[in-house]
PDB file of C-alpha atoms in Angstrom:
ATOM      1  CA  MET A   6      16.017 -22.703  14.492  1.00  0.00           C
ATOM      2  CA  LYS A   7      13.460 -21.265  12.372  1.00  0.00           C
ATOM      3  CA  GLU A   8      14.344 -20.922   8.837  1.00  0.00           C
ATOM      4  CA  GLN A   9      14.793 -17.247   7.696  1.00  0.00           C
ATOM      5  CA  ILE A  10      12.713 -16.508   4.921  1.00  0.00           C
ATOM      6  CA  LEU A  11      13.295 -14.277   1.887  1.00  0.00           C
ATOM      7  CA  VAL A  12      11.157 -10.757   2.892  1.00  0.00           C
ATOM      8  CA  SER A  13      10.686  -8.622  -0.227  1.00  0.00           C
ATOM      9  CA  ILE A  14       9.401  -5.025   0.007  1.00  0.00           C
ATOM     10  CA  VAL A  15       8.893  -2.790  -2.765  1.00  0.00           C
ATOM     11  CA  THR A  16       8.971   0.966  -3.132  1.00  0.00           C
ATOM     12  CA  PRO A  17       7.285   2.865  -5.885  1.00  0.00           C
ATOM     13  CA  CYS A  18       8.663   6.653  -6.289  1.00  0.00           C
ATOM     14  CA  LEU A  19       8.721   9.253  -8.431  1.00  0.00           C
ATOM     15  CA  ASN A  20      10.071  12.936  -8.016  1.00  0.00           C
ATOM     16  CA  SER A  21      10.461  11.875  -4.280  1.00  0.00           C
ATOM     17  CA  GLU A  22      13.622  13.515  -3.306  1.00  0.00           C
ATOM     18  CA  LYS A  23      12.537  15.290  -0.098  1.00  0.00           C
ATOM     19  CA  THR A  24      11.434  12.276   1.454  1.00  0.00           C
ATOM     20  CA  ILE A  25      13.140   8.524  -0.134  1.00  0.00           C
ATOM     21  CA  ARG A  26      15.787   9.078   1.998  1.00  0.00           C
ATOM     22  CA  LYS A  27      14.036   7.762   5.146  1.00  0.00           C
ATOM     23  CA  THR A  28      12.172   5.362   3.627  1.00  0.00           C
ATOM     24  CA  ILE A  29      15.540   3.786   2.238  1.00  0.00           C
ATOM     25  CA  GLU A  30      17.175   3.914   5.358  1.00  0.00           C
ATOM     26  CA  SER A  31      13.771   2.316   7.068  1.00  0.00           C
ATOM     27  CA  VAL A  32      14.010  -0.614   4.992  1.00  0.00           C
ATOM     28  CA  LEU A  33      17.884  -1.106   4.740  1.00  0.00           C
ATOM     29  CA  LYS A  34      18.606  -0.302   8.644  1.00  0.00           C
ATOM     30  CA  GLN A  35      15.436  -3.248   9.270  1.00  0.00           C
ATOM     31  CA  THR A  36      16.873  -5.734  12.456  1.00  0.00           C
ATOM     32  CA  TYR A  37      16.108  -8.763   9.679  1.00  0.00           C
ATOM     33  CA  GLU A  38      18.794  -8.692   7.139  1.00  0.00           C
ATOM     34  CA  ASN A  39      17.506 -11.282   4.680  1.00  0.00           C
ATOM     35  CA  ILE A  40      15.408  -8.920   2.442  1.00  0.00           C
ATOM     36  CA  GLU A  41      15.555  -8.263  -1.207  1.00  0.00           C
ATOM     37  CA  TYR A  42      14.483  -4.048  -1.823  1.00  0.00           C
ATOM     38  CA  TRP A  43      13.372  -3.170  -5.338  1.00  0.00           C
ATOM     39  CA  ILE A  44      12.982   0.586  -5.847  1.00  0.00           C
ATOM     40  CA  MET A  45      10.982   1.281  -9.115  1.00  0.00           C
ATOM     41  CA  ASP A  46      10.790   4.614 -10.618  1.00  0.00           C
ATOM     42  CA  GLY A  47       8.703   6.199 -12.527  1.00  0.00           C
ATOM     43  CA  GLY A  48      11.239   8.713 -13.905  1.00  0.00           C
ATOM     44  CA  SER A  49      12.099  10.950 -11.804  1.00  0.00           C
ATOM     45  CA  THR A  50      13.786  14.259 -13.268  1.00  0.00           C
ATOM     46  CA  ASP A  51      14.480  15.571  -9.320  1.00  0.00           C
ATOM     47  CA  GLY A  52      17.390  14.113  -7.205  1.00  0.00           C
ATOM     48  CA  THR A  53      15.972  10.825  -6.150  1.00  0.00           C
ATOM     49  CA  ILE A  54      17.516   8.531  -8.328  1.00  0.00           C
ATOM     50  CA  ALA A  55      20.918  10.312  -6.797  1.00  0.00           C
ATOM     51  CA  ILE A  56      19.791   9.523  -3.609  1.00  0.00           C
ATOM     52  CA  VAL A  57      19.027   5.986  -4.289  1.00  0.00           C
ATOM     53  CA  LYS A  58      22.382   5.276  -5.660  1.00  0.00           C
ATOM     54  CA  GLU A  59      23.853   6.664  -2.830  1.00  0.00           C
ATOM     55  CA  TYR A  60      22.719   3.133  -1.404  1.00  0.00           C
ATOM     56  CA  GLU A  61      23.741   0.689  -4.067  1.00  0.00           C
ATOM     57  CA  ARG A  62      26.313  -0.595  -2.341  1.00  0.00           C
ATOM     58  CA  ASP A  63      24.088  -2.471  -0.348  1.00  0.00           C
ATOM     59  CA  PRO A  64      23.594  -5.515  -2.566  1.00  0.00           C
ATOM     60  CA  ARG A  65      19.948  -5.926  -1.232  1.00  0.00           C
ATOM     61  CA  LEU A  66      18.387  -3.097  -2.908  1.00  0.00           C
ATOM     62  CA  HIS A  67      17.600  -3.331  -6.733  1.00  0.00           C
ATOM     63  CA  LEU A  68      16.728   0.219  -8.477  1.00  0.00           C
ATOM     64  CA  ILE A  69      14.242   0.442 -11.961  1.00  0.00           C
ATOM     65  CA  SER A  70      13.733   3.572 -13.248  1.00  0.00           C
ATOM     66  CA  GLU A  71      11.281   3.595 -16.415  1.00  0.00           C
ATOM     67  CA  PRO A  72       7.953   5.328 -17.262  1.00  0.00           C
ATOM     68  CA  ASP A  73       4.975   3.389 -15.777  1.00  0.00           C
ATOM     69  CA  GLU A  74       1.351   4.082 -15.616  1.00  0.00           C
ATOM     70  CA  GLY A  75       1.105   5.308 -11.722  1.00  0.00           C
ATOM     71  CA  ILE A  76       1.920   4.111  -8.547  1.00  0.00           C
ATOM     72  CA  TYR A  77       0.030   0.545  -8.837  1.00  0.00           C
ATOM     73  CA  ASP A  78       1.650  -0.341 -12.093  1.00  0.00           C
ATOM     74  CA  ALA A  79       4.947   0.316 -10.557  1.00  0.00           C
ATOM     75  CA  MET A  80       3.548  -1.948  -7.232  1.00  0.00           C
ATOM     76  CA  ASN A  81       2.796  -4.701 -10.148  1.00  0.00           C
ATOM     77  CA  LYS A  82       6.381  -4.388 -11.566  1.00  0.00           C
ATOM     78  CA  GLY A  83       7.733  -4.628  -8.140  1.00  0.00           C
ATOM     79  CA  ILE A  84       5.861  -7.375  -7.288  1.00  0.00           C
ATOM     80  CA  ARG A  85       6.892  -9.615 -10.547  1.00  0.00           C
ATOM     81  CA  HIS A  86      10.433  -8.841  -9.497  1.00  0.00           C
ATOM     82  CA  ALA A  87       9.853  -9.910  -5.830  1.00  0.00           C
ATOM     83  CA  THR A  88      11.235 -13.394  -5.271  1.00  0.00           C
ATOM     84  CA  GLY A  89      10.520 -13.817  -1.289  1.00  0.00           C
ATOM     85  CA  GLN A  90       7.900 -15.673   0.297  1.00  0.00           C
ATOM     86  CA  ILE A  91       6.496 -12.402   1.556  1.00  0.00           C
ATOM     87  CA  ILE A  92       5.996  -8.782  -0.029  1.00  0.00           C
ATOM     88  CA  GLY A  93       5.878  -5.680   1.840  1.00  0.00           C
ATOM     89  CA  ILE A  94       4.768  -2.065   0.289  1.00  0.00           C
ATOM     90  CA  ILE A  95       6.383   1.114   1.219  1.00  0.00           C
ATOM     91  CA  ASN A  96       5.781   4.328  -0.441  1.00  0.00           C
ATOM     92  CA  SER A  97       8.270   6.848  -0.728  1.00  0.00           C
ATOM     93  CA  ASP A  98       7.454   9.245   1.843  1.00  0.00           C
ATOM     94  CA  ASP A  99       6.600   6.460   4.341  1.00  0.00           C
ATOM     95  CA  TRP A 100       8.885   4.215   6.860  1.00  0.00           C
ATOM     96  CA  TYR A 101       9.139   1.102   8.745  1.00  0.00           C
ATOM     97  CA  GLU A 102       9.480   0.405  12.053  1.00  0.00           C
ATOM     98  CA  PRO A 103      12.993  -1.384  12.543  1.00  0.00           C
ATOM     99  CA  ASP A 104      11.410  -4.850  13.194  1.00  0.00           C
ATOM    100  CA  ALA A 105       8.742  -4.535  10.724  1.00  0.00           C
ATOM    101  CA  ALA A 106      10.492  -7.641   8.561  1.00  0.00           C
ATOM    102  CA  ALA A 107      11.449  -9.675  11.123  1.00  0.00           C
ATOM    103  CA  TYR A 108       8.094  -9.510  13.010  1.00  0.00           C
ATOM    104  CA  MET A 109       6.296 -10.252   9.785  1.00  0.00           C
ATOM    105  CA  ALA A 110       8.724 -13.074   9.172  1.00  0.00           C
ATOM    106  CA  GLU A 111       8.674 -14.612  12.595  1.00  0.00           C
ATOM    107  CA  HIS A 112       4.833 -15.112  11.556  1.00  0.00           C
ATOM    108  CA  TYR A 113       5.259 -16.211   8.190  1.00  0.00           C
ATOM    109  CA  ASP A 114       3.604 -19.767   7.720  1.00  0.00           C
ATOM    110  CA  PRO A 115       4.636 -21.683   4.968  1.00  0.00           C
ATOM    111  CA  GLU A 116       0.803 -24.232   5.383  1.00  0.00           C
ATOM    112  CA  ARG A 117      -1.201 -20.833   5.047  1.00  0.00           C
ATOM    113  CA  MET A 118      -1.663 -18.030   2.325  1.00  0.00           C
ATOM    114  CA  THR A 119      -1.554 -15.437   4.801  1.00  0.00           C
ATOM    115  CA  PHE A 120      -2.461 -11.344   4.540  1.00  0.00           C
ATOM    116  CA  GLN A 121      -0.822 -10.109   7.296  1.00  0.00           C
ATOM    117  CA  TYR A 122      -0.946  -6.572   8.625  1.00  0.00           C
ATOM    118  CA  GLY A 123      -0.610  -4.128  11.632  1.00  0.00           C
ATOM    119  CA  MET A 124      -0.995  -0.887  13.085  1.00  0.00           C
ATOM    120  CA  LEU A 125      -0.307   2.276  11.676  1.00  0.00           C
ATOM    121  CA  ASN A 126       1.113   5.721  12.811  1.00  0.00           C
ATOM    122  CA  GLU A 127      -0.039   8.643  10.854  1.00  0.00           C
ATOM    123  CA  PHE A 128       2.397  11.843  10.588  1.00  0.00           C
ATOM    124  CA  ALA A 129       1.559  15.660  10.036  1.00  0.00           C
ATOM    125  CA  GLY A 130       4.983  16.787   9.513  1.00  0.00           C
ATOM    126  CA  ASP A 131       6.664  15.796  12.652  1.00  0.00           C
ATOM    127  CA  ARG A 132       4.028  14.945  14.560  1.00  0.00           C
ATOM    128  CA  CYS A 133       2.491  11.645  15.002  1.00  0.00           C
ATOM    129  CA  TYR A 134      -1.503  12.542  15.281  1.00  0.00           C
ATOM    130  CA  MET A 135      -3.176   9.036  15.264  1.00  0.00           C
ATOM    131  CA  THR A 136      -2.119   5.541  15.724  1.00  0.00           C
ATOM    132  CA  TRP A 137      -5.019   2.616  14.225  1.00  0.00           C
ATOM    133  CA  ILE A 138      -5.813  -0.906  12.771  1.00  0.00           C
ATOM    134  CA  SER A 139      -8.855  -1.421  11.032  1.00  0.00           C
ATOM    135  CA  TYR A 140      -9.900  -5.351  10.391  1.00  0.00           C
ATOM    136  CA  HIS A 141     -10.478  -7.357   7.428  1.00  0.00           C
ATOM    137  CA  ASN A 142     -14.020  -8.377   8.784  1.00  0.00           C
ATOM    138  CA  ASN A 143     -14.955  -4.651   7.706  1.00  0.00           C
ATOM    139  CA  VAL A 144     -13.027  -4.254   4.732  1.00  0.00           C
ATOM    140  CA  ASP A 145     -15.939  -3.479   2.396  1.00  0.00           C
ATOM    141  CA  ASN A 146     -16.253  -0.130   4.540  1.00  0.00           C
ATOM    142  CA  LYS A 147     -12.777   0.760   5.692  1.00  0.00           C
ATOM    143  CA  THR A 148      -9.214  -0.368   4.151  1.00  0.00           C
ATOM    144  CA  LEU A 149      -6.478  -2.089   5.705  1.00  0.00           C
ATOM    145  CA  PRO A 150      -3.953   0.441   6.845  1.00  0.00           C
ATOM    146  CA  HIS A 151      -1.670  -0.758   3.788  1.00  0.00           C
ATOM    147  CA  PRO A 152       1.881   0.350   4.548  1.00  0.00           C
ATOM    148  CA  THR A 153       1.653  -2.598   7.381  1.00  0.00           C
ATOM    149  CA  CYS A 154       0.781  -5.241   5.031  1.00  0.00           C
ATOM    150  CA  PHE A 155       2.973  -8.184   4.362  1.00  0.00           C
ATOM    151  CA  VAL A 156       1.344 -10.516   1.643  1.00  0.00           C
ATOM    152  CA  ASP A 157       2.486 -13.973   0.601  1.00  0.00           C
ATOM    153  CA  LYS A 158       3.616 -13.984  -2.769  1.00  0.00           C
ATOM    154  CA  ARG A 159       1.333 -17.058  -3.923  1.00  0.00           C
ATOM    155  CA  ILE A 160      -1.584 -14.902  -3.192  1.00  0.00           C
ATOM    156  CA  TYR A 161      -0.285 -12.202  -6.180  1.00  0.00           C
ATOM    157  CA  ASN A 162       0.161 -15.293  -8.382  1.00  0.00           C
ATOM    158  CA  LYS A 163      -2.963 -17.134  -7.794  1.00  0.00           C
ATOM    159  CA  TYR A 164      -5.651 -13.777  -7.282  1.00  0.00           C
ATOM    160  CA  GLY A 165      -3.281 -11.201  -9.293  1.00  0.00           C
ATOM    161  CA  CYS A 166      -1.915  -7.725  -8.434  1.00  0.00           C
ATOM    162  CA  TYR A 167      -3.300  -4.452  -8.055  1.00  0.00           C
ATOM    163  CA  ASN A 168      -6.322  -3.262 -10.846  1.00  0.00           C
ATOM    164  CA  THR A 169      -4.523  -0.444 -12.143  1.00  0.00           C
ATOM    165  CA  GLU A 170      -8.240   0.654 -13.241  1.00  0.00           C
ATOM    166  CA  TYR A 171      -8.205   1.961  -9.829  1.00  0.00           C
ATOM    167  CA  ARG A 172      -5.726   5.344  -9.663  1.00  0.00           C
ATOM    168  CA  ILE A 173      -6.359   5.830  -6.121  1.00  0.00           C
ATOM    169  CA  CYS A 174      -7.145   2.814  -3.951  1.00  0.00           C
ATOM    170  CA  ALA A 175      -6.632  -0.542  -5.870  1.00  0.00           C
ATOM    171  CA  ASP A 176      -5.279  -1.473  -2.528  1.00  0.00           C
ATOM    172  CA  ARG A 177      -8.207  -1.575  -1.150  1.00  0.00           C
ATOM    173  CA  GLU A 178      -9.775  -3.365  -4.310  1.00  0.00           C
ATOM    174  CA  LEU A 179      -7.413  -5.824  -3.825  1.00  0.00           C
ATOM    175  CA  MET A 180      -8.354  -6.121   0.169  1.00  0.00           C
ATOM    176  CA  MET A 181     -12.071  -6.853  -0.775  1.00  0.00           C
ATOM    177  CA  ARG A 182     -11.146  -9.326  -3.899  1.00  0.00           C
ATOM    178  CA  CYS A 183      -8.740 -11.398  -1.314  1.00  0.00           C
ATOM    179  CA  VAL A 184     -10.947 -11.602   2.036  1.00  0.00           C
ATOM    180  CA  ARG A 185     -13.705 -13.348  -0.348  1.00  0.00           C
ATOM    181  CA  LYS A 186     -10.826 -16.005  -1.381  1.00  0.00           C
ATOM    182  CA  ASP A 187     -11.387 -18.777   0.876  1.00  0.00           C
ATOM    183  CA  ASP A 188      -7.849 -19.813   1.045  1.00  0.00           C
ATOM    184  CA  VAL A 189      -6.321 -16.445   1.972  1.00  0.00           C
ATOM    185  CA  VAL A 190      -6.065 -16.266   5.763  1.00  0.00           C
ATOM    186  CA  PHE A 191      -5.806 -12.540   7.197  1.00  0.00           C
ATOM    187  CA  VAL A 192      -3.941 -12.136  10.248  1.00  0.00           C
ATOM    188  CA  PRO A 193      -3.787  -9.003  12.156  1.00  0.00           C
ATOM    189  CA  HIS A 194      -1.193  -8.065  14.438  1.00  0.00           C
ATOM    190  CA  GLN A 195      -1.382  -5.347  17.964  1.00  0.00           C
ATOM    191  CA  LYS A 196       1.859  -4.033  16.879  1.00  0.00           C
ATOM    192  CA  ILE A 197       2.825  -0.490  15.135  1.00  0.00           C
ATOM    193  CA  ILE A 198       4.631  -1.949  11.427  1.00  0.00           C
ATOM    194  CA  ALA A 199       5.112   1.721   9.525  1.00  0.00           C
ATOM    195  CA  ASN A 200       4.498   5.142   9.657  1.00  0.00           C
ATOM    196  CA  PHE A 201       2.702   7.059   6.995  1.00  0.00           C
ATOM    197  CA  LEU A 202       3.308  10.715   6.319  1.00  0.00           C
ATOM    198  CA  ASP A 203      -0.068  12.411   5.656  1.00  0.00           C
ATOM    199  CA  GLY A 204      -0.205  13.669   2.183  1.00  0.00           C
ATOM    200  CA  GLY A 205      -3.253  16.019   2.358  1.00  0.00           C
ATOM    201  CA  MET A 206      -5.563  14.596   0.663  1.00  0.00           C
ATOM    202  CA  SER A 207      -8.346  15.651   2.486  1.00  0.00           C
ATOM    203  CA  THR A 208      -7.819  19.405   1.251  1.00  0.00           C
ATOM    204  CA  ASN A 209      -7.130  18.089  -2.447  1.00  0.00           C
ATOM    205  CA  SER A 210     -10.935  18.153  -4.072  1.00  0.00           C
ATOM    206  CA  LYS A 211     -10.145  16.597  -7.035  1.00  0.00           C
ATOM    207  CA  ALA A 212      -8.282  13.512  -5.482  1.00  0.00           C
ATOM    208  CA  ALA A 213     -11.095  12.941  -2.686  1.00  0.00           C
ATOM    209  CA  CYS A 214     -13.902  12.851  -5.634  1.00  0.00           C
ATOM    210  CA  ARG A 215     -12.217  10.813  -7.433  1.00  0.00           C
ATOM    211  CA  LEU A 216     -11.279   8.671  -4.257  1.00  0.00           C
ATOM    212  CA  MET A 217     -15.175   8.447  -3.449  1.00  0.00           C
ATOM    213  CA  LEU A 218     -16.054   7.877  -7.088  1.00  0.00           C
ATOM    214  CA  GLU A 219     -13.654   4.806  -6.573  1.00  0.00           C
ATOM    215  CA  ILE A 220     -14.702   3.624  -3.610  1.00  0.00           C
ATOM    216  CA  LEU A 221     -18.395   4.082  -5.071  1.00  0.00           C
ATOM    217  CA  GLN A 222     -17.143   1.900  -8.444  1.00  0.00           C
ATOM    218  CA  MET A 223     -15.433  -1.079  -6.082  1.00  0.00           C
ATOM    219  CA  LYS A 224     -18.641  -1.461  -3.965  1.00  0.00           C
ATOM    220  CA  HIS A 225     -20.768  -1.360  -6.908  1.00  0.00           C
ATOM    221  CA  ALA A 226     -18.664  -4.293  -8.494  1.00  0.00           C
ATOM    222  CA  TYR A 227     -18.930  -6.559  -5.702  1.00  0.00           C
ATOM    223  CA  GLY A 228     -22.594  -5.888  -5.600  1.00  0.00           C
ATOM    224  CA  LEU A 229     -22.540  -4.032  -2.253  1.00  0.00           C
ATOM    225  CA  ILE A 230     -24.733  -1.352  -3.560  1.00  0.00           C
ATOM    226  CA  SER A 231     -27.513  -1.199  -6.105  1.00  0.00           C
ATOM    227  CA  ASP A 232     -27.288   0.458  -9.811  1.00  0.00           C
ATOM    228  CA  ARG A 233     -29.422   2.991  -8.609  1.00  0.00           C
ATOM    229  CA  TYR A 234     -27.798   4.567  -5.700  1.00  0.00           C
ATOM    230  CA  PHE A 235     -24.668   3.780  -7.957  1.00  0.00           C
ATOM    231  CA  LYS A 236     -25.667   6.217 -10.239  1.00  0.00           C
ATOM    232  CA  LYS A 237     -27.286   8.577  -7.720  1.00  0.00           C
ATOM    233  CA  LYS A 238     -24.442   8.572  -5.156  1.00  0.00           C
ATOM    234  CA  THR A 239     -21.983   9.395  -8.355  1.00  0.00           C
ATOM    235  CA  LEU A 240     -23.518  12.119  -9.727  1.00  0.00           C
ATOM    236  CA  THR A 241     -24.164  13.910  -6.312  1.00  0.00           C
ATOM    237  CA  THR A 242     -20.475  13.162  -5.530  1.00  0.00           C
ATOM    238  CA  LYS A 243     -19.371  15.012  -8.530  1.00  0.00           C
ATOM    239  CA  LEU A 244     -22.226  17.679  -8.252  1.00  0.00           C
ATOM    240  CA  TYR A 245     -20.586  18.359  -4.132  1.00  0.00           C
ATOM    241  CA  TYR A 246     -17.111  18.440  -5.673  1.00  0.00           C
ATOM    242  CA  ARG A 247     -17.654  20.457  -8.045  1.00  0.00           C
ATOM    243  CA  LEU A 248     -19.555  23.256  -6.124  1.00  0.00           C
ATOM    244  CA  LYS A 249     -16.752  23.142  -3.481  1.00  0.00           C
ATOM    245  CA  GLY A 250     -14.278  23.523  -6.161  1.00  0.00           C
ATOM    246  CA  ILE A 251     -16.332  26.717  -7.197  1.00  0.00           C
ATOM    247  CA  ARG A 252     -16.803  27.915  -3.553  1.00  0.00           C
ATOM    248  CA  GLY A 253     -13.279  27.285  -2.940  1.00  0.00           C
ATOM    249  CA  LYS A 254     -12.056  30.164  -5.820  1.00  0.00           C
ATOM    250  CA  ASN A 255     -14.673  32.325  -4.463  1.00  0.00           C
TER     251      ASN A 255
END
C-alpha cells in the first residue's frame, strides 16, 4: 500500500466572511484526510475569524491572524509553516473539488520535484462559465491556473517563494522562475482540481492596469522584451488606462 504523504493547504484571507466558509469546508471535507490546513489571516475586522474558529475543533486546521504585506506575503508565511511534502494554495473565495488532495497525493513522486497543476472552473456568481487549463510550455505568455497548483515543498526551499514585489501576479512569476529550472518537473493533469470565483478585475481599471504593468515588468526581467519595447509599452499602458478612467467618469 502506498504511504500517505502529508498534504499542506494554505488559505490567505482578509475580511472574507462572505466566502470563506465554502473554502474551509472544501478543504476539511476532502476525501484525503492526511492534510494540514493553514489559514493566514491578515487582520480581518469582519466576521472572518469567528467563522474560522467554528472549525478549530478539527486538529488539522491552524489559524494565524496578524498584519501582513499583502496576499503573497500571507502565502509565503503559510508555506514556511507548512510541513507537508506538497503544498496547495486556495484563496478565501475559491474552493477545491472533493478529491483534489487525494489526486495530487496519488501522483506525488518522491524522486522528482514536481509542480503539479490541473483544470479550473471559473464562476460568475453561481454559474460556471468556463473550464480551462493552460500549459507550462507557454507560461511566459499565459499563467497556469494557480488554484489548481500543488507544489513540492522542496521547490520552495530551493528556489524561493513568491516575490512580493509583484502585488497581483507573483504566482505567474514563480511559474516563470521554476519552468527555467532543469530539476523542476511540471506535471499537467486533465482533471478539474479547483473552482475560481471571478472577482471582476476586468472591470477594475486600476487593478487591470497594474496587472498589465507587472506582466511587462516580468517579461522585461526575464529578457523576453527589449528595454525600448518595455518603456514604450509601459507608457502607452498607463496612458490607455488613464484615458479609460477619465471616460468612465464622464
